[in-house]
Amino acid sequence: MGVVKDLGELYLARNYKRFPVAFVKGKGTRLWDEEGREYLDFCAGIAVCALGHCPEEVVSAIKAQAEKLLHVSNLYWTEPQARLAQILVENSFAERVFFCNSGAEAVEAALKLARRWAYLNHGPGKTRIVALENSFHGRTYGALSATGQPTYWEGFEPLVPDFVHVPANDVAALRSAVDERTCAVILEPILGEGGVIPLTQEFMAEARKLCKEVKALLILDEIQTGIGRTGRLFAYELYGISPDVLCLAKGLAGGLPLGAVLAREEVLSALTPGSHASTFGGNPVSCAAALAVLEKVLSTGFLDEVRLKGEALRKGLLLLVEEFPQKLKGVRGAGLLLALETRIPAGELCEALFSRRILTTAPKPDALRLTPPLIVTYREIDALLSTLREILSS
Ligand SMILES: Cc1ncc(COP(=O)(O)O)c(C=O)c1O
């Protein structure tokens, strides 16, 4: 390892545990380090690089926009932002969009929106937010308070008041937590950082029904599951329901920072001028990148391919589970957001893959997460599977 790691060790905050590699170049599903070694990427910047690294259409959209206009502030209109909002609205349940810069900011805006919507429509006191144990929604105070993993809270308390956490897929617990004081229920359709745990159809349907009954907003955090990751543009389509508020980030701009909150007019109108804002949110360059990403993801056949490749990966992983029952338990997830459920420490598998130059993540000790770029090929899926087989056999 060369100069970059040495510099980073000297000057950067030590809040990340990093793999011992510095990347200098990426193309498609491949990355290259300082020494020119090639890596196969089944991490994709943790489900960010939806079209792979430096996809031509995204890079040229960024270049063209960068030469025209970088930033003007949300005191003014810009074309990429308005066009992107139109595309998101035309392809979802929503009627309007608020743009920000990251996942945590999207969640933060959604939580503030829920409290303000309830305040304006139902008066003070309707402030409770129901979230899931083992969920992850980001690191800002609101998002952290929604996050149902106490290890992330340590040393940061007191959190934002009036958050309640219930176990995922526990319908009875959800029923007893949601009442007239609830202004929102926030859910990830698949708990990504929680180890790729899909919510059941029954749980999602109950959440939808309860929110309607008590006049609360159903917020879906699709920061990890959105933009084609599950083989649908949005994972809520898999459940046949619509949320009231949808949070997006990660894959939206294919590698540039961009977050979005989508809602119907009646809901998003609670954010009146001055009530919430972002200096950089929806900047023209990120929005131009996102337009290029969505054009590709929405093109004919693209999402069909994601589903087929997701099935190929799932089948291959299931064969490994059959072959190595003492080391593996099963497969969880949807589309190209999958986890191999392990009996051995998933972190060790992840390290072993890394030493063979394949990038993956292990969000939990029993979950090796696979989130390749959506343009991954069948050959690359086979390469991952055969490397996994070789590691598991040894
Ligand atoms: C479901 C979910 N919500 C929110 C976030 C936070 O996003 P960001 O890191 O962009 O703030 C993440 C990041 O992993 C996520 O997976």
PDB file of N, CA and C in Angstrom, residues 118 125-130 177-185 214-217:
ATOM      1  N   ALA A 118     -48.634  16.479  10.568  1.00  0.00           N
ATOM      2  CA  ALA A 118     -49.566  16.119  11.645  1.00  0.00           C
ATOM      3  C   ALA A 118     -49.963  17.366  12.444  1.00  0.00           C
ATOM      4  N   GLY A 125     -49.222  17.424  19.550  1.00  0.00           N
ATOM      5  CA  GLY A 125     -49.348  16.181  20.329  1.00  0.00           C
ATOM      6  C   GLY A 125     -49.264  14.917  19.502  1.00  0.00           C
ATOM      7  N   LYS A 126     -49.464  15.052  18.188  1.00  0.00           N
ATOM      8  CA  LYS A 126     -49.373  13.856  17.333  1.00  0.00           C
ATOM      9  C   LYS A 126     -47.937  13.799  16.791  1.00  0.00           C
ATOM     10  N   THR A 127     -47.028  13.333  17.635  1.00  0.00           N
ATOM     11  CA  THR A 127     -45.599  13.456  17.320  1.00  0.00           C
ATOM     12  C   THR A 127     -44.850  12.123  17.308  1.00  0.00           C
ATOM     13  N   ARG A 128     -45.515  11.046  17.712  1.00  0.00           N
ATOM     14  CA  ARG A 128     -44.815   9.762  17.855  1.00  0.00           C
ATOM     15  C   ARG A 128     -44.435   9.167  16.490  1.00  0.00           C
ATOM     16  N   ILE A 129     -43.237   8.624  16.436  1.00  0.00           N
ATOM     17  CA  ILE A 129     -42.776   7.967  15.210  1.00  0.00           C
ATOM     18  C   ILE A 129     -42.405   6.527  15.540  1.00  0.00           C
ATOM     19  N   VAL A 130     -43.040   5.604  14.846  1.00  0.00           N
ATOM     20  CA  VAL A 130     -42.787   4.178  15.084  1.00  0.00           C
ATOM     21  C   VAL A 130     -41.798   3.678  14.044  1.00  0.00           C
ATOM     22  N   ALA A 177     -48.134  -0.586  19.034  1.00  0.00           N
ATOM     23  CA  ALA A 177     -47.329   0.656  19.079  1.00  0.00           C
ATOM     24  C   ALA A 177     -47.999   1.825  18.354  1.00  0.00           C
ATOM     25  N   VAL A 178     -48.787   1.515  17.334  1.00  0.00           N
ATOM     26  CA  VAL A 178     -49.367   2.585  16.505  1.00  0.00           C
ATOM     27  C   VAL A 178     -50.722   3.000  17.071  1.00  0.00           C
ATOM     28  N   ASP A 179     -50.839   4.277  17.426  1.00  0.00           N
ATOM     29  CA  ASP A 179     -52.140   4.782  17.901  1.00  0.00           C
ATOM     30  C   ASP A 179     -52.350   6.230  17.448  1.00  0.00           C
ATOM     31  N   GLU A 180     -53.328   6.893  18.019  1.00  0.00           N
ATOM     32  CA  GLU A 180     -53.692   8.250  17.576  1.00  0.00           C
ATOM     33  C   GLU A 180     -52.559   9.263  17.756  1.00  0.00           C
ATOM     34  N   ARG A 181     -51.605   8.952  18.659  1.00  0.00           N
ATOM     35  CA  ARG A 181     -50.469   9.871  18.875  1.00  0.00           C
ATOM     36  C   ARG A 181     -49.400   9.719  17.793  1.00  0.00           C
ATOM     37  N   THR A 182     -49.548   8.689  16.973  1.00  0.00           N
ATOM     38  CA  THR A 182     -48.518   8.405  15.958  1.00  0.00           C
ATOM     39  C   THR A 182     -48.677   9.334  14.764  1.00  0.00           C
ATOM     40  N   CYS A 183     -47.575   9.985  14.369  1.00  0.00           N
ATOM     41  CA  CYS A 183     -47.640  10.790  13.137  1.00  0.00           C
ATOM     42  C   CYS A 183     -47.022  10.037  11.963  1.00  0.00           C
ATOM     43  N   ALA A 184     -46.168   9.043  12.245  1.00  0.00           N
ATOM     44  CA  ALA A 184     -45.551   8.302  11.137  1.00  0.00           C
ATOM     45  C   ALA A 184     -45.046   6.949  11.579  1.00  0.00           C
ATOM     46  N   VAL A 185     -45.055   6.030  10.603  1.00  0.00           N
ATOM     47  CA  VAL A 185     -44.352   4.749  10.743  1.00  0.00           C
ATOM     48  C   VAL A 185     -43.289   4.762   9.660  1.00  0.00           C
ATOM     49  N   VAL A 214     -55.134   5.502  11.833  1.00  0.00           N
ATOM     50  CA  VAL A 214     -54.818   6.508  12.870  1.00  0.00           C
ATOM     51  C   VAL A 214     -54.379   7.835  12.255  1.00  0.00           C
ATOM     52  N   LYS A 215     -54.500   7.945  10.937  1.00  0.00           N
ATOM     53  CA  LYS A 215     -54.091   9.168  10.227  1.00  0.00           C
ATOM     54  C   LYS A 215     -52.622   9.507  10.492  1.00  0.00           C
ATOM     55  N   ALA A 216     -51.786   8.504  10.215  1.00  0.00           N
ATOM     56  CA  ALA A 216     -50.335   8.700  10.292  1.00  0.00           C
ATOM     57  C   ALA A 216     -49.772   8.469   8.894  1.00  0.00           C
ATOM     58  N   LEU A 217     -48.557   8.954   8.665  1.00  0.00           N
ATOM     59  CA  LEU A 217     -47.937   8.779   7.356  1.00  0.00           C
ATOM     60  C   LEU A 217     -47.068   7.525   7.347  1.00  0.00           C
TER      61      LEU A 217
END
